[in-house]
């Protein structure tokens, strides 16, 4: 129980610093797993502008497991309205190209739909965060807005934090068994811990202008999230202004770059309205500016994510451009990896060594995401090249060069081929399913079954390849429950405990699991899949995906990654499973 003791020290098992997507997800998940937490966050409410918005299937799966998928989807713009990436000289101007994105192209739809029970969605951060905060509070987590971490120290037993309540203008202390640093890109927690950061900051400066403009007539026939308006004389990445859809089709973020060497950008209402008008290209559309903000491009990842009893998640440990839309996704997924481990350690079901696997598993993901996002920014340059935009050219030269794209000439033909190739390269940013979904962990919280990692049959970044190889995300397959309802393999696992999947011939695993659960004091339900068992594999998909015999088994971790598997039935299965679980949980 949380309590305030006589020395004015608030005691809690887990203190979470920061109320962004990472911290709020951690609060919600810990409550779901029966752990009290206190989340403190500096500002009076959640995000005050849209920022992150692309929410990928893996993140929606996390929300599904936490029981809030419906609340999130009800507030989000659905997947089919995220279809087109459009390049044009302005909304009203010449369209230069389109790419179907986020699995909306006919040849990618089945990849995405087959891989997950969940759909991507477009939910801006200022809409998502209130949903997460509400659900976190409803789940029982304590959240204190307007409270700022000033400092902290840790010892063998726990962490002591100094918090400043900005409303009451007074300081108090919190004593926690563990602390989560979810305090974003300017993380005080990371700085104080001295976690080594790799990479570079301030690689570019950007402006976000949040505005209202009814662009229905320019978008309804080509619905999408990103409209790249490329006029000569502008940055190669976001052009003269990229419009990010906040709410179809009347609320937007206009994003553009500036060079601080040329002075700070004019963010007056008149100046940004004028810019938006040029990018829209239609004088008749009324524009209402809601807010402006500046931000920087970073390419930074921490070499490790934790120190002692303090664990960092989200932008605190990985900072990168919004290309690929991975920022808040990776942050939520960090929390998902960490929460069950903290819960099992605090419940006394696992040894503290389990917590080392958090950094081991998530740091390589952070590195991959940071590098991918940066490369995707660089990959935008060929589009500007194909359009004939060059540094130092005048606007007139730029427009003349652009005209060549539409000419019946050798140069025009080459330019069109070049543009097509440059747009296809954007699949690595907007249809990068392998990066979005295909993480495979290697750590002491995964036990090998002696098989080699399966080779990728297709490009590992573009395509997700399902496998039950230990460390991989459990593949999704639709099953049928006894009432005839469709459930995903991911629905019968997760929820804060380990699960054992088996089928016909796997009875000995069931007996073993019951004994082990009792002896170790953990939950270990067994789900048997097959005709006449708990769930039917009606479509035969699970049989094609499971890579183990019917009588083998798959041990699924609470975060729906495979912890271990046995390809076949085993004679000494109880002893084997006990050894595996004891190893995974650091119980020896
Ligand atoms: C223009 C733009 C577009 C983006 N688009 C996408 C996208 O499409 N998809 C995507 O996934 N990501 C995107 N991102 C990135 C995304 O916004 C971040 O990755 C995400 O917010 C990180 O979440 P977080 O919880 O780690 O940190 P944050 O959201 O930064 O939250 C940190 C929290 O900690 C609080 N805090 C800080 N210091 C203290 C302290 N000392 N005491 C108490 N509280 C503190 C802050 O007030 C804040 O509430 C985008 C970012 C930008 C700028």
Coordinates of N, CA and C in Angstrom, one line a residue, residues 185-349:
X185 N 13.0 13.4 -23.6 CA 14.3 13.7 -24.3 C 15.2 14.5 -23.5
X186 N 14.7 15.3 -22.5 CA 15.7 16.1 -21.7 C 15.8 15.4 -20.3
X187 N 15.8 14.1 -20.3 CA 15.7 13.4 -19.1 C 16.7 13.8 -18.0
X188 N 16.2 14.2 -16.9 CA 17.0 14.5 -15.7 C 17.5 13.1 -15.1
X189 N 16.7 12.1 -15.2 CA 17.0 10.8 -14.6 C 18.2 10.2 -15.3
X190 N 18.2 10.3 -16.7 CA 19.3 9.7 -17.4 C 20.6 10.5 -17.1
X191 N 20.5 11.8 -17.0 CA 21.6 12.7 -16.8 C 22.2 12.4 -15.4
X192 N 21.3 12.3 -14.4 CA 21.8 12.0 -13.0 C 22.4 10.6 -12.9
X193 N 21.9 9.6 -13.6 CA 22.4 8.3 -13.6 C 23.7 8.2 -14.3
X194 N 23.9 9.2 -15.2 CA 25.1 9.1 -16.1 C 25.1 8.0 -17.1
X195 N 23.9 7.7 -17.6 CA 23.8 6.6 -18.6 C 24.5 7.2 -19.9
X196 N 25.5 6.4 -20.4 CA 26.2 6.9 -21.6 C 25.3 7.0 -22.8
X197 N 25.3 8.2 -23.4 CA 24.5 8.4 -24.6 C 25.4 8.4 -25.9
X198 N 25.0 7.7 -26.9 CA 25.7 7.7 -28.2 C 25.0 8.4 -29.2
X199 N 25.7 9.1 -30.1 CA 25.1 9.8 -31.2 C 25.2 11.3 -31.1
X200 N 24.4 11.9 -32.0 CA 24.5 13.4 -32.1 C 23.1 14.0 -31.8
X201 N 23.2 15.2 -31.2 CA 21.9 16.0 -31.0 C 21.9 17.2 -31.9
X202 N 20.8 17.8 -32.1 CA 20.7 19.1 -32.8 C 21.1 19.0 -34.3
X203 N 20.7 17.9 -34.9 CA 21.1 17.7 -36.3 C 20.2 18.5 -37.3
X204 N 19.2 19.1 -36.8 CA 18.3 19.9 -37.6 C 17.3 20.5 -36.7
X205 N 16.8 21.7 -37.1 CA 15.8 22.4 -36.3 C 14.5 22.4 -37.1
X206 N 13.4 22.1 -36.3 CA 12.1 22.1 -37.0 C 11.0 22.9 -36.3
X207 N 10.0 23.3 -37.0 CA 8.9 24.0 -36.4 C 7.6 23.2 -36.7
X208 N 6.8 23.1 -35.6 CA 5.5 22.5 -35.8 C 4.4 23.6 -35.6
X209 N 3.5 23.7 -36.6 CA 2.4 24.7 -36.5 C 1.1 23.9 -36.5
X210 N 0.4 23.9 -35.4 CA -0.8 23.2 -35.2 C -1.9 24.2 -35.7
X211 N -2.7 23.7 -36.7 CA -3.7 24.7 -37.2 C -4.9 24.0 -37.7
X212 N -6.0 24.8 -37.9 CA -7.2 24.3 -38.4 C -7.4 24.9 -39.8
X213 N -7.7 24.0 -40.8 CA -8.0 24.5 -42.2 C -8.8 23.3 -42.8
X214 N -9.9 23.7 -43.4 CA -10.8 22.7 -43.9 C -10.2 22.3 -45.3
X215 N -9.5 21.2 -45.4 CA -8.9 20.7 -46.7 C -9.6 19.5 -47.3
X216 N -10.9 19.4 -46.9 CA -11.6 18.2 -47.3 C -11.5 18.0 -48.9
X217 N -11.7 19.1 -49.6 CA -11.7 19.0 -51.0 C -10.4 18.5 -51.6
X218 N -9.3 18.7 -50.9 CA -8.0 18.3 -51.3 C -7.6 16.9 -50.8
X219 N -8.3 16.3 -49.9 CA -7.9 15.1 -49.2 C -8.8 13.9 -49.3
X220 N -10.1 14.2 -49.3 CA -11.1 13.1 -49.3 C -10.8 12.1 -50.3
X221 N -10.3 12.5 -51.5 CA -10.1 11.5 -52.6 C -8.7 10.9 -52.5
X222 N -7.9 11.3 -51.6 CA -6.6 10.7 -51.4 C -6.2 10.8 -49.9
X223 N -7.1 10.1 -49.1 CA -6.9 10.2 -47.7 C -5.5 9.7 -47.2
X224 N -4.9 10.4 -46.3 CA -3.6 10.0 -45.8 C -3.3 10.7 -44.5
X225 N -2.1 10.4 -44.0 CA -1.6 11.1 -42.8 C -0.6 12.2 -43.1
X226 N 0.1 12.0 -44.2 CA 1.2 12.9 -44.5 C 1.1 13.4 -45.9
X227 N 1.1 14.8 -46.0 CA 1.1 15.4 -47.3 C 2.3 16.3 -47.5
X228 N 3.2 15.8 -48.3 CA 4.5 16.5 -48.5 C 4.5 17.5 -49.5
X229 N 4.5 18.8 -49.2 CA 4.4 19.9 -50.1 C 5.8 20.4 -50.5
X230 N 6.2 20.1 -51.7 CA 7.6 20.4 -52.1 C 7.6 21.5 -53.1
X231 N 8.1 22.6 -52.7 CA 8.3 23.8 -53.6 C 9.8 24.0 -53.6
X232 N 10.3 24.5 -54.7 CA 11.7 24.8 -54.8 C 12.2 25.7 -53.7
X233 N 13.5 25.5 -53.4 CA 14.1 26.4 -52.4 C 13.9 26.0 -51.0
X234 N 13.5 24.8 -50.7 CA 13.2 24.4 -49.4 C 14.0 23.1 -49.0
X235 N 13.9 22.8 -47.7 CA 14.6 21.6 -47.2 C 14.2 20.3 -48.0
X236 N 15.1 19.4 -48.1 CA 14.8 18.2 -48.9 C 13.9 17.2 -48.2
X237 N 13.9 17.3 -46.8 CA 13.1 16.3 -46.1 C 11.6 16.7 -46.0
X238 N 11.3 17.8 -45.4 CA 9.9 18.1 -45.2 C 9.4 19.1 -46.2
X239 N 10.3 19.5 -47.2 CA 9.8 20.4 -48.2 C 9.5 21.8 -47.6
X240 N 8.5 22.4 -48.3 CA 8.1 23.8 -47.8 C 7.2 23.6 -46.6
X241 N 6.6 22.5 -46.4 CA 5.8 22.3 -45.2 C 5.1 20.9 -45.4
X242 N 5.3 20.0 -44.5 CA 4.6 18.7 -44.5 C 3.4 18.9 -43.6
X243 N 2.2 18.5 -44.2 CA 1.0 18.5 -43.3 C 0.8 17.2 -42.8
X244 N 0.7 17.1 -41.4 CA 0.4 15.8 -40.8 C -1.1 15.9 -40.3
X245 N -1.8 14.9 -40.7 CA -3.3 14.9 -40.4 C -3.5 14.7 -38.9
X246 N -4.1 15.7 -38.2 CA -4.5 15.5 -36.8 C -5.9 15.0 -36.7
X247 N -6.8 15.6 -37.5 CA -8.2 15.1 -37.6 C -8.6 15.4 -39.0
X248 N -9.1 14.3 -39.6 CA -9.5 14.5 -41.0 C -10.7 15.4 -41.1
X249 N -10.7 16.3 -42.0 CA -9.6 16.9 -42.8 C -9.5 18.4 -42.5
X250 N -9.7 18.6 -41.2 CA -9.7 20.1 -40.8 C -8.7 20.4 -39.7
X251 N -7.9 19.5 -39.2 CA -6.9 19.9 -38.2 C -5.6 19.2 -38.6
X252 N -4.5 20.0 -38.5 CA -3.2 19.6 -39.1 C -2.1 20.1 -38.2
X253 N -0.9 19.4 -38.4 CA 0.4 20.0 -38.0 C 1.1 20.3 -39.3
X254 N 1.5 21.5 -39.4 CA 2.4 21.9 -40.6 C 3.8 21.8 -40.0
X255 N 4.7 21.0 -40.6 CA 6.0 20.8 -40.1 C 7.0 21.4 -41.1
X256 N 8.0 22.2 -40.7 CA 9.0 22.6 -41.6 C 10.3 22.8 -40.9
X257 N 11.4 22.8 -41.6 CA 12.8 23.0 -41.0 C 13.2 24.4 -41.1
X258 N 14.1 24.8 -40.3 CA 14.8 26.1 -40.4 C 16.2 26.0 -40.0
X259 N 17.0 27.0 -40.5 CA 18.5 27.0 -40.2 C 18.7 28.1 -39.2
X260 N 19.1 27.7 -38.0 CA 19.3 28.7 -37.0 C 20.4 29.7 -37.3
X261 N 21.3 29.3 -38.2 CA 22.4 30.2 -38.7 C 21.8 31.4 -39.4
X262 N 20.6 31.2 -39.9 CA 20.0 32.3 -40.7 C 19.0 33.1 -39.7
X263 N 19.1 32.8 -38.4 CA 18.2 33.5 -37.5 C 17.1 32.6 -37.1
X264 N 16.4 33.0 -36.0 CA 15.3 32.2 -35.5 C 14.1 32.4 -36.4
X265 N 13.2 31.4 -36.5 CA 12.1 31.6 -37.4 C 11.1 32.6 -36.9
X266 N 10.4 33.2 -37.7 CA 9.3 34.1 -37.3 C 8.1 33.3 -37.1
X267 N 7.7 33.2 -35.8 CA 6.5 32.3 -35.5 C 5.3 33.2 -35.1
X268 N 5.3 34.4 -35.6 CA 4.1 35.2 -35.4 C 3.0 34.6 -36.2
X269 N 1.7 34.9 -35.7 CA 0.6 34.3 -36.3 C 0.5 34.7 -37.8
X270 N 0.9 36.0 -38.1 CA 0.8 36.4 -39.5 C 1.8 35.6 -40.4
X271 N 3.0 35.4 -39.8 CA 4.0 34.7 -40.6 C 3.7 33.3 -40.9
X272 N 3.2 32.6 -39.8 CA 3.0 31.1 -40.1 C 1.7 30.9 -40.9
X273 N 0.7 31.9 -40.7 CA -0.5 31.8 -41.6 C -0.1 32.0 -43.0
X274 N 0.8 32.9 -43.3 CA 1.2 33.2 -44.7 C 1.9 32.0 -45.2
X275 N 2.7 31.3 -44.4 CA 3.4 30.1 -44.9 C 2.4 29.0 -45.2
X276 N 1.4 28.8 -44.3 CA 0.4 27.8 -44.5 C -0.4 28.0 -45.7
X277 N -0.7 29.3 -46.0 CA -1.5 29.7 -47.2 C -0.7 29.3 -48.4
X278 N 0.6 29.5 -48.5 CA 1.4 29.1 -49.6 C 1.4 27.6 -49.8
X279 N 1.5 26.9 -48.7 CA 1.6 25.5 -48.8 C 0.3 24.9 -49.2
X280 N -0.8 25.5 -48.8 CA -2.1 25.0 -49.2 C -2.4 25.4 -50.6
X281 N -2.0 26.6 -51.0 CA -2.1 27.0 -52.4 C -3.5 27.4 -52.7
X282 N -4.3 27.7 -51.7 CA -5.7 28.1 -52.0 C -6.1 29.3 -51.0
X283 N -6.1 30.5 -51.6 CA -6.3 31.7 -50.8 C -7.7 31.7 -50.1
X284 N -8.6 30.9 -50.6 CA -10.0 31.0 -50.0 C -10.2 30.2 -48.8
X285 N -9.2 29.4 -48.4 CA -9.4 28.5 -47.2 C -9.0 29.3 -45.9
X286 N -9.9 29.4 -45.0 CA -9.6 30.1 -43.8 C -8.6 29.2 -42.9
X287 N -7.7 29.9 -42.3 CA -6.7 29.2 -41.5 C -6.7 29.7 -40.1
X288 N -6.8 28.8 -39.1 CA -6.7 29.2 -37.7 C -5.5 28.6 -37.0
X289 N -4.6 29.4 -36.5 CA -3.4 28.9 -35.9 C -3.7 28.5 -34.4
X290 N -3.4 27.3 -34.0 CA -3.7 26.9 -32.6 C -2.4 27.0 -31.7
X291 N -1.3 26.6 -32.3 CA -0.1 26.8 -31.5 C 1.2 26.6 -32.4
X292 N 2.3 27.0 -31.9 CA 3.5 26.8 -32.7 C 4.6 26.2 -31.7
X293 N 5.5 25.4 -32.1 CA 6.6 25.0 -31.3 C 7.8 24.6 -32.1
X294 N 8.9 24.6 -31.5 CA 10.2 24.3 -32.2 C 10.7 23.0 -31.6
X295 N 11.4 22.2 -32.4 CA 12.1 21.0 -31.8 C 13.3 20.7 -32.7
X296 N 14.1 19.7 -32.2 CA 15.3 19.4 -32.9 C 15.4 17.9 -33.3
X297 N 16.2 17.7 -34.4 CA 16.4 16.3 -34.8 C 17.6 15.8 -34.0
X298 N 17.4 14.7 -33.3 CA 18.5 14.0 -32.6 C 18.7 12.6 -33.1
X299 N 19.8 12.1 -32.9 CA 20.1 10.7 -33.3 C 20.9 10.1 -32.2
X300 N 20.2 9.7 -31.1 CA 20.8 9.4 -29.9 C 20.2 8.2 -29.2
X301 N 21.1 7.3 -28.7 CA 20.5 6.2 -27.9 C 21.5 5.9 -26.7
X302 N 20.9 5.6 -25.6 CA 21.7 5.3 -24.4 C 22.3 3.9 -24.6
X303 N 23.6 3.7 -24.2 CA 24.2 2.4 -24.3 C 23.6 1.4 -23.4
X304 N 23.1 1.9 -22.3 CA 22.3 1.0 -21.4 C 21.2 1.8 -20.8
X305 N 20.1 1.1 -20.4 CA 18.9 1.7 -20.0 C 18.6 1.8 -18.5
X306 N 19.5 1.2 -17.7 CA 19.2 1.1 -16.3 C 20.5 1.2 -15.5
X307 N 20.3 1.5 -14.2 CA 21.4 1.6 -13.3 C 20.8 1.3 -11.9
X308 N 21.2 0.2 -11.3 CA 20.7 -0.2 -10.0 C 19.2 -0.4 -10.1
X309 N 18.5 0.4 -9.3 CA 17.0 0.2 -9.2 C 16.3 1.2 -10.0
X310 N 17.0 1.9 -10.9 CA 16.3 2.9 -11.8 C 16.4 2.4 -13.2
X311 N 15.2 2.4 -13.9 CA 15.1 1.9 -15.3 C 14.5 3.1 -16.1
X312 N 15.1 3.3 -17.3 CA 14.6 4.4 -18.1 C 13.9 3.9 -19.3
X313 N 12.9 4.6 -19.7 CA 12.0 4.1 -20.9 C 11.8 5.3 -21.8
X314 N 11.5 5.1 -23.0 CA 11.0 6.1 -23.9 C 12.1 7.0 -24.4
X315 N 11.7 8.3 -24.8 CA 12.6 9.2 -25.3 C 13.8 9.5 -24.4
X316 N 13.6 9.2 -23.1 CA 14.7 9.4 -22.2 C 16.0 8.7 -22.7
X317 N 15.8 7.5 -23.3 CA 16.9 6.7 -23.7 C 17.0 6.5 -25.3
X318 N 16.0 7.0 -26.0 CA 16.2 6.9 -27.5 C 15.5 8.2 -28.1
X319 N 16.3 8.9 -28.9 CA 15.8 10.2 -29.4 C 16.1 10.2 -30.9
X320 N 15.1 10.4 -31.7 CA 15.3 10.3 -33.1 C 14.3 11.1 -33.9
X321 N 14.5 11.3 -35.2 CA 13.4 12.0 -35.9 C 12.1 11.2 -36.0
X322 N 11.0 11.9 -36.3 CA 9.7 11.2 -36.3 C 9.5 10.3 -37.6
X323 N 10.5 10.3 -38.5 CA 10.4 9.3 -39.6 C 10.1 7.9 -39.1
X324 N 9.3 7.2 -39.8 CA 8.9 5.9 -39.5 C 7.9 5.9 -38.3
X325 N 7.6 7.0 -37.7 CA 6.6 7.1 -36.6 C 6.9 6.1 -35.5
X326 N 8.2 6.0 -35.0 CA 8.5 5.0 -34.0 C 8.6 5.5 -32.6
X327 N 8.6 6.8 -32.4 CA 9.0 7.3 -31.1 C 8.1 6.9 -30.0
X328 N 6.8 7.3 -30.0 CA 5.9 6.9 -28.9 C 5.7 5.4 -28.9
X329 N 5.7 4.8 -30.1 CA 5.5 3.3 -30.2 C 6.5 2.6 -29.4
X330 N 7.8 3.0 -29.6 CA 8.9 2.3 -28.9 C 8.8 2.6 -27.4
X331 N 8.3 3.8 -27.1 CA 8.2 4.2 -25.7 C 7.2 3.3 -24.9
X332 N 6.1 3.1 -25.6 CA 5.0 2.3 -25.0 C 5.5 0.8 -24.8
X333 N 6.2 0.4 -25.9 CA 6.7 -1.0 -25.9 C 7.8 -1.2 -24.9
X334 N 8.6 -0.2 -24.6 CA 9.6 -0.3 -23.5 C 8.9 -0.6 -22.2
X335 N 7.8 0.2 -21.9 CA 7.1 0.0 -20.7 C 6.5 -1.4 -20.6
X336 N 6.1 -1.9 -21.7 CA 5.4 -3.3 -21.7 C 6.5 -4.3 -21.4
X337 N 7.7 -4.1 -21.8 CA 8.8 -5.1 -21.5 C 9.2 -5.0 -20.1
X338 N 9.2 -3.8 -19.5 CA 9.6 -3.6 -18.1 C 8.6 -4.0 -17.1
X339 N 7.3 -3.6 -17.4 CA 6.3 -3.7 -16.3 C 6.1 -5.1 -15.7
X340 N 6.1 -6.1 -16.5 CA 5.8 -7.4 -16.0 C 7.0 -7.9 -15.2
X341 N 8.2 -7.5 -15.6 CA 9.4 -7.9 -14.9 C 9.5 -7.3 -13.5
X342 N 9.2 -6.0 -13.4 CA 9.1 -5.3 -12.1 C 8.0 -6.0 -11.2
X343 N 6.9 -6.3 -11.9 CA 5.8 -6.8 -11.1 C 6.2 -8.2 -10.5
X344 N 6.8 -9.0 -11.3 CA 7.1 -10.4 -10.8 C 8.2 -10.3 -9.7
X345 N 9.1 -9.4 -9.9 CA 10.2 -9.2 -8.9 C 9.6 -8.7 -7.6
X346 N 8.7 -7.7 -7.7 CA 8.1 -7.1 -6.5 C 7.2 -8.1 -5.8
X347 N 6.5 -8.9 -6.6 CA 5.6 -10.0 -6.0 C 6.4 -11.1 -5.4
X348 N 7.7 -11.1 -5.6 CA 8.6 -12.2 -5.1 C 8.5 -13.4 -6.0
X349 N 8.0 -13.3 -7.2 CA 7.9 -14.5 -8.1 C 9.2 -14.6 -8.9

